[in-house]
Short mmCIF file of C-alpha atoms in Angstrom, two decimals:
data_model
loop_
_atom_site.label_atom_id
_atom_site.label_comp_id
_atom_site.label_asym_id
_atom_site.label_seq_id
_atom_site.Cartn_x
_atom_site.Cartn_y
_atom_site.Cartn_z
CA MET A 744 -39.70 -153.43 -180.78
CA SER A 745 -37.89 -153.03 -183.71
CA TYR A 746 -34.56 -154.66 -184.98
CA GLY A 747 -33.16 -153.74 -188.24
CA GLY A 748 -33.38 -155.90 -191.27
CA LYS A 749 -30.06 -156.22 -193.30
CA GLU A 750 -26.81 -156.58 -191.95
CA SER A 751 -24.93 -153.20 -192.35
CA GLY A 752 -21.33 -152.50 -191.40
CA ARG A 753 -20.37 -156.11 -191.64
CA ASP A 754 -17.56 -157.36 -193.79
CA GLN A 755 -18.90 -159.56 -196.57
CA LEU A 756 -16.25 -162.24 -195.93
CA SER A 757 -16.88 -162.65 -192.35
CA SER A 758 -20.58 -162.83 -192.85
CA LEU A 759 -19.96 -165.52 -195.55
CA LYS A 760 -17.72 -167.55 -193.20
CA LYS A 761 -20.43 -167.21 -190.58
CA ARG A 762 -23.10 -168.43 -192.83
CA HIS A 763 -20.95 -171.38 -193.60
CA LEU A 764 -20.36 -172.10 -189.93
CA LEU A 765 -23.99 -171.64 -188.99
CA GLU A 766 -25.37 -173.49 -191.78
CA GLY A 767 -28.56 -175.06 -190.61
CA GLU A 768 -28.61 -173.01 -187.55
CA GLU A 769 -29.76 -169.94 -189.09
CA PHE A 770 -33.39 -170.86 -188.28
CA SER A 771 -33.03 -171.57 -184.74
CA ARG A 772 -30.90 -168.51 -184.22
CA TYR A 773 -33.46 -166.35 -185.86
CA VAL A 774 -36.12 -167.79 -183.62
CA ALA A 775 -33.86 -167.18 -180.49
CA ARG A 776 -33.51 -163.51 -181.55
CA ILE A 777 -37.21 -163.42 -181.71
CA ALA A 778 -37.88 -164.81 -178.15
CA VAL A 779 -35.06 -162.53 -176.74
CA SER A 780 -36.61 -159.46 -178.36
CA ASN A 781 -39.98 -160.33 -176.90
CA ILE A 782 -38.60 -160.79 -173.49
CA CYS A 783 -36.70 -157.42 -173.73
CA GLN A 784 -39.86 -155.79 -174.78
CA SER A 785 -41.69 -157.13 -171.90
CA THR A 786 -38.93 -155.83 -169.61
CA GLY A 787 -39.47 -152.19 -170.81
CA PHE A 788 -37.19 -151.56 -173.59
CA HIS A 789 -38.49 -149.85 -176.72
CA SER A 790 -35.92 -150.97 -179.13
CA SER A 791 -32.37 -152.74 -179.33
CA GLN A 792 -29.18 -152.39 -180.98
CA GLN A 793 -28.77 -155.16 -183.78
CA SER A 794 -25.48 -156.19 -182.57
CA ALA A 795 -26.91 -156.39 -178.82
CA SER A 796 -29.92 -158.48 -180.05
CA TYR A 797 -27.59 -160.86 -181.80
CA ALA A 798 -25.14 -161.10 -178.92
CA PHE A 799 -28.02 -161.55 -176.37
CA ALA A 800 -29.46 -164.38 -178.52
CA ASP A 801 -26.11 -166.18 -178.66
CA ILE A 802 -25.93 -165.95 -174.84
CA THR A 803 -29.36 -167.56 -174.73
CA VAL A 804 -28.33 -170.35 -176.68
CA ARG A 805 -25.20 -171.02 -174.81
CA TYR A 806 -27.14 -170.79 -171.76
CA ILE A 807 -29.57 -173.58 -172.75
CA CYS A 808 -26.70 -175.83 -174.16
CA MET A 809 -24.89 -175.42 -170.93
CA LEU A 810 -27.86 -176.19 -168.77
CA GLY A 811 -28.35 -179.45 -170.92
CA LYS A 812 -24.64 -180.27 -170.62
CA THR A 813 -24.55 -180.10 -166.94
CA ALA A 814 -27.83 -181.83 -166.34
CA ILE A 815 -26.84 -184.85 -168.55
CA PHE A 816 -23.27 -184.85 -166.68
CA TYR A 817 -25.12 -185.04 -163.52
CA ALA A 818 -27.28 -187.73 -164.63
CA ASN A 819 -24.21 -189.88 -165.83
CA LEU A 820 -22.69 -189.22 -162.62
CA ALA A 821 -25.45 -190.81 -160.88
CA GLY A 822 -25.34 -193.74 -163.48
CA ARG A 823 -28.40 -192.79 -165.56
CA THR A 824 -28.76 -191.98 -169.13
CA SER A 825 -31.92 -190.00 -169.13
CA CYS A 826 -32.14 -186.70 -166.93
CA ASN A 827 -34.03 -186.01 -163.85
CA VAL A 828 -35.61 -182.93 -162.33
CA PHE A 829 -32.93 -183.18 -159.72
CA ASP A 830 -30.24 -183.08 -162.38
CA VAL A 831 -31.80 -179.84 -163.82
CA ILE A 832 -31.81 -178.39 -160.42
CA LEU A 833 -28.26 -179.15 -159.88
CA GLY A 834 -27.32 -177.73 -163.07
CA LEU A 835 -29.06 -174.61 -162.26
CA GLU A 836 -27.34 -174.40 -159.10
CA ASP A 837 -24.07 -174.46 -160.90
CA PHE A 838 -25.05 -171.47 -162.82
CA GLY A 839 -26.28 -169.65 -159.74
CA LEU A 840 -22.88 -170.23 -157.95
CA LEU A 841 -21.47 -167.03 -158.99
CA ARG A 842 -24.30 -164.81 -157.71
CA GLY A 843 -25.34 -166.98 -154.92
CA TYR A 844 -28.91 -168.26 -154.20
CA PRO A 845 -30.83 -168.61 -151.17
CA GLY A 846 -30.58 -171.99 -149.35
CA GLY A 847 -27.02 -172.50 -150.65
CA ALA A 848 -24.29 -174.66 -150.01
CA SER A 849 -24.05 -174.09 -146.16
CA ASP A 850 -26.27 -176.98 -145.58
CA VAL A 851 -24.75 -180.05 -147.00
CA HIS A 852 -27.42 -182.48 -146.36
CA ARG A 853 -30.32 -180.35 -147.60
CA CYS A 854 -32.97 -181.63 -149.95
CA LEU A 855 -32.80 -180.33 -153.43
CA LEU A 856 -36.43 -179.67 -153.58
CA SER A 857 -36.11 -176.89 -151.04
CA SER A 858 -33.52 -175.22 -153.26
CA GLY A 859 -33.84 -171.47 -153.62
CA ILE A 860 -33.75 -171.68 -157.18
CA ILE A 861 -36.96 -173.40 -157.28
CA GLN A 862 -38.51 -170.82 -155.04
CA GLU A 863 -37.33 -168.11 -157.30
CA LEU A 864 -38.61 -169.77 -160.28
CA ILE A 865 -42.02 -170.30 -158.66
CA GLN A 866 -42.03 -166.58 -157.84
CA PHE A 867 -41.01 -165.73 -161.37
CA VAL A 868 -43.64 -167.68 -162.85
CA ASN A 869 -46.41 -166.37 -160.60
CA THR A 870 -45.45 -162.79 -161.25
CA GLU A 871 -44.92 -163.00 -164.96
CA VAL A 872 -47.52 -161.97 -167.25
CA ASP A 873 -47.87 -164.11 -170.33
CA ALA A 874 -48.76 -161.36 -172.74
CA SER A 875 -46.82 -162.56 -175.67
CA VAL A 876 -48.82 -163.96 -178.49
CA ARG A 877 -46.50 -166.60 -180.15
CA ARG A 878 -46.82 -168.23 -183.58
CA PRO A 879 -46.38 -171.91 -183.31
CA ILE A 880 -43.25 -173.07 -185.01
CA MET A 881 -42.95 -176.60 -186.19
CA LYS A 882 -40.62 -179.18 -184.80
CA PHE A 883 -37.02 -178.80 -186.14
CA PRO A 884 -34.54 -180.07 -187.39
CA ILE A 885 -36.64 -182.42 -189.63
CA PRO A 886 -35.24 -185.86 -189.64
CA ARG A 887 -34.14 -187.16 -192.94
CA MET A 888 -34.63 -191.03 -193.20
CA PRO A 889 -31.41 -192.50 -194.63
CA LYS A 890 -31.43 -194.90 -197.43
CA PRO A 891 -30.50 -198.23 -196.04
CA THR A 892 -27.96 -200.49 -197.99
CA PRO A 893 -29.91 -203.43 -199.62
CA SER A 894 -29.16 -206.85 -198.39
CA PHE A 895 -27.46 -209.59 -200.41
CA ALA A 896 -30.89 -211.45 -200.97
CA GLN A 897 -32.38 -208.21 -202.30
CA VAL A 898 -29.95 -207.60 -204.77
CA ARG A 899 -29.67 -211.24 -205.60
CA GLU A 900 -25.98 -211.52 -204.96
CA VAL A 901 -24.17 -214.51 -203.65
CA PRO A 902 -22.36 -213.40 -200.60
CA ALA A 903 -18.60 -214.15 -200.62
CA GLY A 904 -18.16 -217.15 -198.23
CA ASN A 905 -20.60 -219.43 -196.59
CA HIS A 906 -20.32 -217.78 -193.32
CA ILE A 907 -22.01 -214.70 -194.44
CA PRO A 908 -25.77 -214.89 -194.25
CA ASP A 909 -27.55 -213.27 -197.15
CA TRP A 910 -30.03 -211.11 -195.09
CA LEU A 911 -26.98 -208.92 -194.20
CA PRO A 912 -26.42 -205.77 -196.24
CA ARG A 913 -24.34 -206.20 -199.38
CA PHE A 914 -20.62 -205.30 -199.81
CA PRO A 915 -19.79 -201.99 -201.29
CA ASP A 916 -18.40 -201.87 -204.94
CA PRO A 917 -14.68 -202.56 -205.21
CA ASN A 918 -13.97 -199.18 -206.73
CA THR A 919 -15.26 -197.54 -203.50
CA TYR A 920 -12.40 -198.82 -201.33
CA LYS A 921 -9.61 -199.56 -203.84
CA ARG A 922 -8.22 -198.45 -206.80
CA THR A 923 -9.37 -200.30 -210.00
CA GLN A 924 -8.70 -200.34 -213.60
CA VAL A 925 -10.02 -197.42 -215.42
CA TRP A 926 -11.09 -197.91 -219.18
CA LYS A 927 -11.51 -195.04 -221.67
CA LYS A 928 -14.91 -195.19 -223.04
CA ARG A 929 -14.90 -195.20 -226.97
CA ASP A 930 -17.68 -194.10 -228.99
CA THR A 931 -16.65 -196.05 -231.97
CA ASP A 932 -15.82 -199.43 -232.49
CA ALA A 933 -12.12 -200.02 -233.64
CA LYS A 934 -13.02 -202.50 -236.28
CA GLU A 935 -15.42 -200.21 -237.63
CA ASP A 936 -12.84 -197.45 -237.82
CA LYS A 937 -10.31 -199.62 -239.49
CA VAL A 938 -12.77 -200.67 -242.27
CA GLU A 939 -13.72 -197.02 -242.77
CA LYS A 940 -10.15 -195.98 -243.04
CA THR A 941 -9.31 -198.62 -245.58
CA ARG A 942 -12.35 -197.52 -247.52
CA GLN A 943 -11.32 -194.18 -247.73
CA ARG A 944 -7.70 -194.88 -248.59
CA ARG A 945 -9.03 -197.00 -251.68
CA LYS A 946 -11.37 -194.37 -252.68
CA ALA A 947 -8.44 -191.88 -252.67
CA GLU A 948 -6.30 -194.24 -254.57
CA ARG A 949 -8.98 -194.85 -257.25
CA SER A 950 -9.39 -191.19 -257.79
CA LEU A 951 -5.83 -190.66 -258.12
CA LEU A 952 -5.17 -193.26 -260.69
CA SER A 953 -8.12 -192.15 -262.61
CA ILE A 954 -6.73 -188.71 -262.85
CA GLN A 955 -3.44 -190.13 -263.87
CA SER A 956 -4.96 -192.05 -266.72
CA LYS A 957 -6.91 -188.96 -267.91
CA LEU A 958 -3.77 -187.36 -268.36
CA GLY A 959 -2.26 -190.00 -270.40
CA PHE A 960 0.33 -191.52 -268.27
CA ASN A 961 1.11 -195.07 -268.12
CA ALA A 962 -0.06 -196.39 -264.87
CA SER A 963 2.06 -199.39 -265.06
CA ALA A 964 5.20 -197.27 -266.10
CA GLU A 965 4.91 -195.19 -262.80
CA ILE A 966 4.55 -198.26 -260.67
CA GLN A 967 7.76 -199.73 -262.41
CA LEU A 968 9.51 -196.42 -261.68
CA THR A 969 9.04 -196.88 -257.94
CA VAL A 970 10.10 -200.24 -257.90
CA ASP A 971 13.26 -200.02 -259.74
CA GLY A 972 16.81 -198.71 -258.61
CA ASP A 973 18.18 -195.27 -258.91
CA VAL A 974 20.46 -196.19 -262.12
CA GLU A 975 17.94 -197.44 -264.14
CA LYS A 976 15.41 -194.72 -263.06
CA GLY A 977 17.00 -191.95 -265.30
CA SER A 978 16.83 -193.98 -268.56
CA LYS A 979 13.21 -195.22 -267.85
CA LEU A 980 12.12 -191.77 -267.16
CA VAL A 981 13.42 -190.45 -270.40
CA ALA A 982 11.90 -193.43 -272.29
CA ASN A 983 8.47 -193.35 -270.61
CA ASN A 984 7.74 -189.53 -270.07
CA PRO A 985 6.35 -188.15 -273.22
CA PHE A 986 7.36 -184.71 -272.48
CA LEU A 987 11.00 -185.58 -272.30
CA ALA A 988 10.82 -187.71 -275.66
CA LEU A 989 12.10 -186.41 -278.94
CA PRO A 990 9.75 -184.37 -281.00
CA LEU A 991 7.85 -186.02 -283.84
CA SER A 992 8.17 -185.13 -287.49
CA CYS A 993 5.31 -184.02 -289.55
CA ASN A 994 3.56 -187.10 -290.70
CA ASP A 995 4.39 -189.58 -287.99
CA LYS A 996 1.25 -189.50 -286.11
CA LYS A 997 -2.23 -188.97 -287.17
CA ILE A 998 -3.95 -186.13 -285.48
CA SER A 999 -7.59 -185.67 -285.64
CA GLU A 1000 -8.79 -182.70 -287.56
CA VAL A 1001 -10.23 -179.61 -285.86
CA ALA A 1002 -13.65 -178.88 -287.17
CA ILE A 1003 -14.12 -175.03 -287.49
CA PRO A 1004 -17.86 -173.95 -286.99
CA GLN A 1005 -19.77 -172.06 -289.50
CA GLU A 1006 -20.83 -169.60 -287.13
CA LEU A 1007 -18.64 -167.72 -284.59
CA GLU A 1008 -20.65 -166.45 -281.73
CA PRO A 1009 -18.57 -163.98 -279.62
CA GLY A 1010 -19.08 -163.70 -276.13
CA LYS A 1011 -20.54 -167.16 -275.66
CA SER A 1012 -18.96 -168.06 -272.38
CA SER A 1013 -20.56 -171.63 -272.08
CA ALA A 1014 -18.61 -172.87 -275.04
CA VAL A 1015 -15.80 -173.60 -272.66
CA LEU A 1016 -17.74 -175.63 -270.43
CA GLU A 1017 -19.36 -177.61 -273.16
CA THR A 1018 -16.13 -178.96 -274.45
CA PHE A 1019 -15.40 -180.29 -271.20
CA VAL A 1020 -18.73 -181.97 -270.79
CA PRO A 1021 -17.72 -185.37 -272.32
CA ALA A 1022 -14.66 -185.58 -270.32
CA LEU A 1023 -16.55 -184.91 -267.04
CA GLU A 1024 -19.15 -187.48 -267.83
CA ALA A 1025 -16.55 -190.03 -268.70
CA SER A 1026 -14.75 -189.27 -265.33
CA LYS A 1027 -17.98 -189.60 -263.31
CA VAL A 1028 -18.75 -193.02 -264.85
CA LYS A 1029 -15.19 -194.31 -264.84
CA SER A 1030 -13.93 -193.35 -261.38
CA LEU A 1031 -15.87 -195.91 -259.26
CA ASP A 1032 -14.97 -199.20 -261.36
CA PHE A 1033 -11.29 -199.21 -262.08
CA ASP A 1034 -11.07 -202.97 -262.04
CA SER A 1035 -12.51 -203.09 -265.38
CA ASN A 1036 -9.02 -202.39 -266.95
CA ASP A 1037 -10.21 -200.41 -270.12
CA LYS A 1038 -8.25 -197.66 -271.28
CA ILE A 1039 -10.16 -194.20 -271.33
CA ALA A 1040 -10.10 -193.35 -274.95
CA LEU A 1041 -10.15 -189.76 -275.87
CA PRO A 1042 -12.72 -188.70 -278.38
CA GLN A 1043 -11.61 -188.83 -282.00
CA ARG A 1044 -13.29 -185.66 -282.88
CA ARG A 1045 -12.15 -182.65 -280.82
CA THR A 1046 -14.57 -179.88 -280.23
CA THR A 1047 -13.59 -176.23 -281.09
CA ILE A 1048 -12.54 -173.69 -278.19
CA GLN A 1049 -12.68 -170.49 -279.19
CA PHE A 1050 -10.14 -167.81 -277.74
CA LYS A 1051 -11.19 -164.26 -278.45
CA ILE A 1052 -8.16 -162.08 -278.98
CA ARG A 1053 -8.98 -158.50 -277.73
CA ASP A 1054 -6.86 -155.51 -277.36
CA GLY A 1055 -5.05 -154.84 -274.03
CA LYS A 1056 -7.94 -153.94 -271.94
CA LYS A 1057 -7.18 -154.60 -268.26
CA PHE A 1058 -9.71 -156.55 -266.16
CA THR A 1059 -11.89 -153.96 -264.48
CA GLU A 1060 -14.30 -156.18 -262.71
CA ILE A 1061 -14.10 -155.62 -259.08
CA SER A 1062 -15.67 -157.65 -256.27
CA PRO A 1063 -18.91 -156.57 -254.75
CA SER A 1064 -17.25 -155.33 -251.59
CA SER A 1065 -15.37 -152.74 -253.48
CA HIS A 1066 -18.56 -151.14 -254.59
CA ILE A 1067 -18.77 -149.47 -251.25
CA LEU A 1068 -15.68 -147.51 -252.19
CA ASP A 1069 -15.89 -144.37 -254.13
CA ALA A 1070 -15.16 -143.97 -257.82
CA LYS A 1071 -11.72 -142.55 -257.10
CA LYS A 1072 -10.47 -145.87 -256.20
CA ASN A 1073 -11.80 -147.51 -259.34
CA SER A 1074 -9.82 -145.02 -261.43
CA TRP A 1075 -6.78 -145.96 -259.44
CA PHE A 1076 -7.01 -149.55 -260.47
CA LEU A 1077 -7.26 -148.39 -264.27
CA MET A 1078 -4.51 -145.70 -264.24
CA ASP A 1079 -1.87 -147.34 -261.91
CA ASP A 1080 1.02 -146.14 -264.26
CA GLU A 1081 0.05 -142.51 -264.13
CA LYS A 1082 -0.25 -141.60 -260.51
CA ASP A 1083 2.20 -141.97 -257.73
CA ASP A 1084 1.27 -144.92 -255.26
CA LYS A 1085 1.66 -142.88 -252.02
CA LYS A 1086 -0.56 -140.13 -253.42
CA LYS A 1087 -3.23 -142.65 -254.22
CA ARG A 1088 -3.24 -144.19 -250.89
CA ALA A 1089 -3.57 -140.77 -249.07
CA GLU A 1090 -6.46 -140.14 -251.51
CA THR A 1091 -8.31 -143.43 -250.46
CA ILE A 1092 -7.67 -142.86 -246.73
CA THR A 1093 -9.14 -139.23 -246.88
CA MET B 1431 -28.34 -184.92 -135.42
CA ASN B 1432 -28.70 -186.41 -138.89
CA SER B 1433 -31.67 -188.18 -137.86
CA SER B 1434 -33.56 -185.44 -136.34
CA SER B 1435 -32.84 -183.16 -139.36
CA SER B 1436 -34.09 -185.81 -141.67
CA SER B 1437 -37.15 -186.43 -139.60
CA MET B 1438 -37.80 -182.74 -139.39
CA GLY B 1439 -36.97 -182.50 -143.01
CA GLY B 1440 -39.46 -185.32 -144.00
CA ASP B 1441 -42.41 -182.89 -143.63
CA GLY B 1442 -40.50 -180.16 -145.31
CA ARG B 1443 -39.63 -182.50 -147.87
CA HIS B 1444 -43.09 -183.42 -148.61
CA ASP B 1445 -44.08 -179.76 -148.78
CA ASP B 1446 -41.21 -179.00 -151.22
CA ASP B 1447 -42.19 -182.09 -153.05
CA ALA B 1448 -45.84 -181.11 -153.34
CA ALA B 1449 -44.72 -177.50 -154.39
CA LEU B 1450 -42.47 -178.69 -157.13
CA THR B 1451 -44.94 -181.10 -158.35
CA GLU B 1452 -47.64 -178.26 -158.39
CA PHE B 1453 -45.09 -175.89 -160.07
CA LEU B 1454 -44.39 -178.57 -162.75
CA ALA B 1455 -48.10 -178.71 -163.26
CA SER B 1456 -48.66 -175.14 -163.55
CA LEU B 1457 -45.77 -174.96 -166.20
CA MET B 1458 -48.16 -176.74 -168.69
CA ASP B 1459 -50.57 -173.83 -168.33
CA TYR B 1460 -47.99 -171.30 -168.54
CA THR B 1461 -46.39 -170.97 -172.05
CA PRO B 1462 -42.76 -169.68 -171.92
CA THR B 1463 -41.82 -167.24 -174.26
CA ILE B 1464 -38.87 -169.23 -175.70
CA PRO B 1465 -40.52 -171.96 -177.90
CA ASP B 1466 -40.38 -175.63 -176.68
CA GLU B 1467 -39.05 -176.59 -180.16
CA LEU B 1468 -35.90 -174.39 -179.80
CA VAL B 1469 -35.02 -175.50 -176.48
CA GLU B 1470 -35.56 -179.10 -177.41
CA HIS B 1471 -33.26 -178.62 -180.41
CA TYR B 1472 -30.47 -177.28 -178.33
CA LEU B 1473 -30.89 -179.63 -175.53
CA ALA B 1474 -30.62 -182.63 -177.98
CA ARG B 1475 -27.45 -181.10 -179.40
CA SER B 1476 -26.05 -180.98 -175.90
CA GLY B 1477 -26.94 -184.59 -175.25
CA PHE B 1478 -29.78 -183.93 -172.96
CA HIS B 1479 -32.27 -186.72 -173.27
CA CYS B 1480 -35.76 -186.56 -171.37
CA PRO B 1481 -39.07 -187.50 -172.76
CA ASP B 1482 -40.81 -185.45 -170.27
CA ILE B 1483 -41.91 -182.19 -171.53
CA ARG B 1484 -42.20 -180.61 -168.05
CA LEU B 1485 -38.56 -180.69 -167.82
CA THR B 1486 -38.06 -178.84 -171.09
CA ARG B 1487 -40.47 -176.32 -169.82
CA LEU B 1488 -38.49 -176.03 -166.58
CA ILE B 1489 -35.39 -175.35 -168.52
CA SER B 1490 -37.10 -172.78 -170.70
CA VAL B 1491 -38.61 -170.95 -167.86
CA ALA B 1492 -35.14 -171.02 -166.09
CA THR B 1493 -33.73 -169.47 -169.21
CA GLN B 1494 -36.38 -166.90 -169.66
CA LYS B 1495 -35.84 -165.75 -165.88
CA PHE B 1496 -32.23 -165.43 -166.72
CA ILE B 1497 -32.68 -163.22 -169.64
CA SER B 1498 -35.27 -161.18 -167.96
CA ASP B 1499 -32.84 -160.63 -165.03
CA VAL B 1500 -30.19 -159.53 -167.40
CA ALA B 1501 -32.51 -157.18 -169.38
CA SER B 1502 -33.82 -155.64 -166.12
CA ASP B 1503 -30.09 -154.94 -165.12
CA ALA B 1504 -29.45 -153.60 -168.52
CA LEU B 1505 -32.53 -151.35 -168.22
CA GLN B 1506 -31.36 -150.08 -164.86
CA HIS B 1507 -28.08 -149.02 -166.47
CA CYS B 1508 -29.66 -147.39 -169.27
CA LYS B 1509 -32.06 -145.30 -166.98
CA ALA B 1510 -29.16 -144.45 -164.74
CA ARG B 1511 -27.17 -143.32 -167.96
CA GLN B 1512 -29.95 -141.23 -169.04
CA ALA B 1513 -30.74 -139.62 -165.51
CA ALA B 1514 -27.10 -138.76 -164.71
CA PRO B 1515 -26.01 -136.16 -166.97
CA VAL B 1516 -28.18 -133.00 -167.27
CA LYS B 1517 -26.12 -131.04 -169.50
CA ASP B 1518 -28.88 -129.94 -172.05
CA LYS B 1519 -32.29 -129.36 -171.07
CA SER B 1520 -33.37 -130.28 -174.61
CA LYS B 1521 -31.61 -133.58 -174.46
CA GLN B 1522 -33.83 -135.25 -171.59
CA PRO B 1523 -37.30 -135.02 -173.14
CA LYS B 1524 -35.75 -136.31 -176.28
CA ASP B 1525 -34.22 -139.68 -174.78
CA LYS B 1526 -37.49 -141.24 -173.65
CA ARG B 1527 -36.75 -144.22 -175.86
CA LEU B 1528 -34.99 -147.03 -173.96
CA VAL B 1529 -32.52 -148.78 -176.45
CA LEU B 1530 -30.69 -151.88 -175.39
CA THR B 1531 -27.22 -151.08 -176.24
CA MET B 1532 -23.97 -153.35 -176.26
CA ASP B 1533 -22.71 -151.18 -173.60
CA ASP B 1534 -25.46 -151.69 -171.04
CA LEU B 1535 -25.65 -155.32 -171.89
CA SER B 1536 -21.95 -155.89 -171.34
CA LYS B 1537 -22.17 -154.18 -167.91
CA ALA B 1538 -25.23 -156.17 -166.86
CA LEU B 1539 -23.58 -159.58 -168.06
CA GLN B 1540 -20.40 -158.67 -166.16
CA GLU B 1541 -22.17 -159.65 -162.78
CA TYR B 1542 -23.39 -162.87 -164.25
CA GLY B 1543 -19.69 -163.92 -165.29
CA VAL B 1544 -20.07 -163.31 -168.91
CA ASN B 1545 -17.56 -161.10 -170.41
CA LEU B 1546 -19.10 -159.24 -173.39
CA LYS B 1547 -16.69 -157.20 -175.50
CA HIS B 1548 -17.78 -154.92 -178.36
CA GLN B 1549 -15.72 -153.42 -180.88
CA GLU B 1550 -15.49 -149.44 -180.66
CA TYR B 1551 -15.76 -148.85 -184.28
CA PHE B 1552 -15.73 -150.76 -187.57
CA ALA B 1553 -13.46 -149.88 -190.32
CA ASP B 1554 -14.94 -149.65 -193.73
CA SER B 1555 -11.76 -150.75 -195.58
CA PRO B 1556 -8.53 -152.51 -194.74
CA SER B 1557 -6.60 -149.48 -195.18
CA THR B 1558 -8.36 -147.21 -192.91
CA GLY B 1559 -6.13 -145.39 -190.32
CA MET B 1560 -3.07 -146.31 -192.25
CA ASP B 1561 -0.48 -143.93 -193.60
CA PRO B 1562 -1.65 -142.18 -196.66
CA MET B 1563 1.63 -142.93 -198.51
CA SER B 1564 1.36 -146.59 -198.00
CA ARG B 1565 -2.42 -146.54 -198.78
CA GLU B 1566 -1.80 -145.79 -202.33
CA GLU B 1567 0.10 -148.90 -202.77
#
């Protein structure tokens, strides 16, 4: 007896729905299908259609359920909770009402034991050959033990009210049955955040002030500017801003002399950096402790800065990515006055 | 009349009782094709409660009888369908295989009061059989 494997010709959605409905029943239906196929084989069929075997298994399941339901109905009717053999016989008779069975309803006071159904069953069992070799299947469904709620004594909780003994299970948490306050969980402490913020602000202020002092502004003058009103602001600006002051005459201020070195080394690129080394060092040292209130004094002797004056050669150094481009483009950079722009672009595209 | 029938039925009842007891005892030897666990599962779902395994066996035997009756009726229908049309001489030796079809099953179940309807064909897409103009939409 062969029945096909995968479902074919069924809609995906309907099979998904069916799977959802029959969740947990898959195994029992499968077993029912196997049993039904075995019976059909013993009857004489060689094979069956897949839909036919599904339908037949479904009918079997319905038969069993209905028989159980009828039997328990009759038992309840008689005032019992557990079923009897007579309840089962009555249920079987209900099923056989349509076709009829021997020893039927003509005799009202008959005994159920002489019912024709039993006779038929006995005949059936006697004639039936138990040829099917069955695999034993385990008892299903497997019962899952539920976790009981712990009692008051187990969790060491004092029950609300003296009338509640402590061996009873505890009450559920209030958030399970009513709306409670929800606090947003913060990773950082608010106080710590504040401290960090003020520290950063102070650091920024210090660095800003150090820059200003390096450039030669009067810090106190700046502060005064922000405090005073608009009318006085203009005159103060003129008085305190050295750029807006009147130019000095020749010998008013003493300016330090510029030392011209003996050797002029062209192409010494590090000279520029070297001149700023003392200033950088001073800034590094002085930026952190502003509270010392000492003015940063510029060095008396200014170092030489060399400016090399060359002829009008354009800057030809190109970034590394442009090395990928061909030489034509390089020439375009140099001779932009000679060629037309559009023509050059066309050349580069090609 | 009642008393006479009851007195006469007393012996009969005793016989029937013995027969049933014997039958239920023999059930333990005969293993039904439908597994006990399956029957117990579905009976528990319906509310049937009985610790006696013989009753469960009785129900499973009754179900097996029902299924075999339906299957034999379907077999009759199948054989009748095969025997009736003798159109081709080549067709007969080919159709030796007996296949349980939905058609035969529904005919067999009709006598038992079960109405089983099977779809004639399945459409492979929702737009099958529709107007080709509207299908393009």
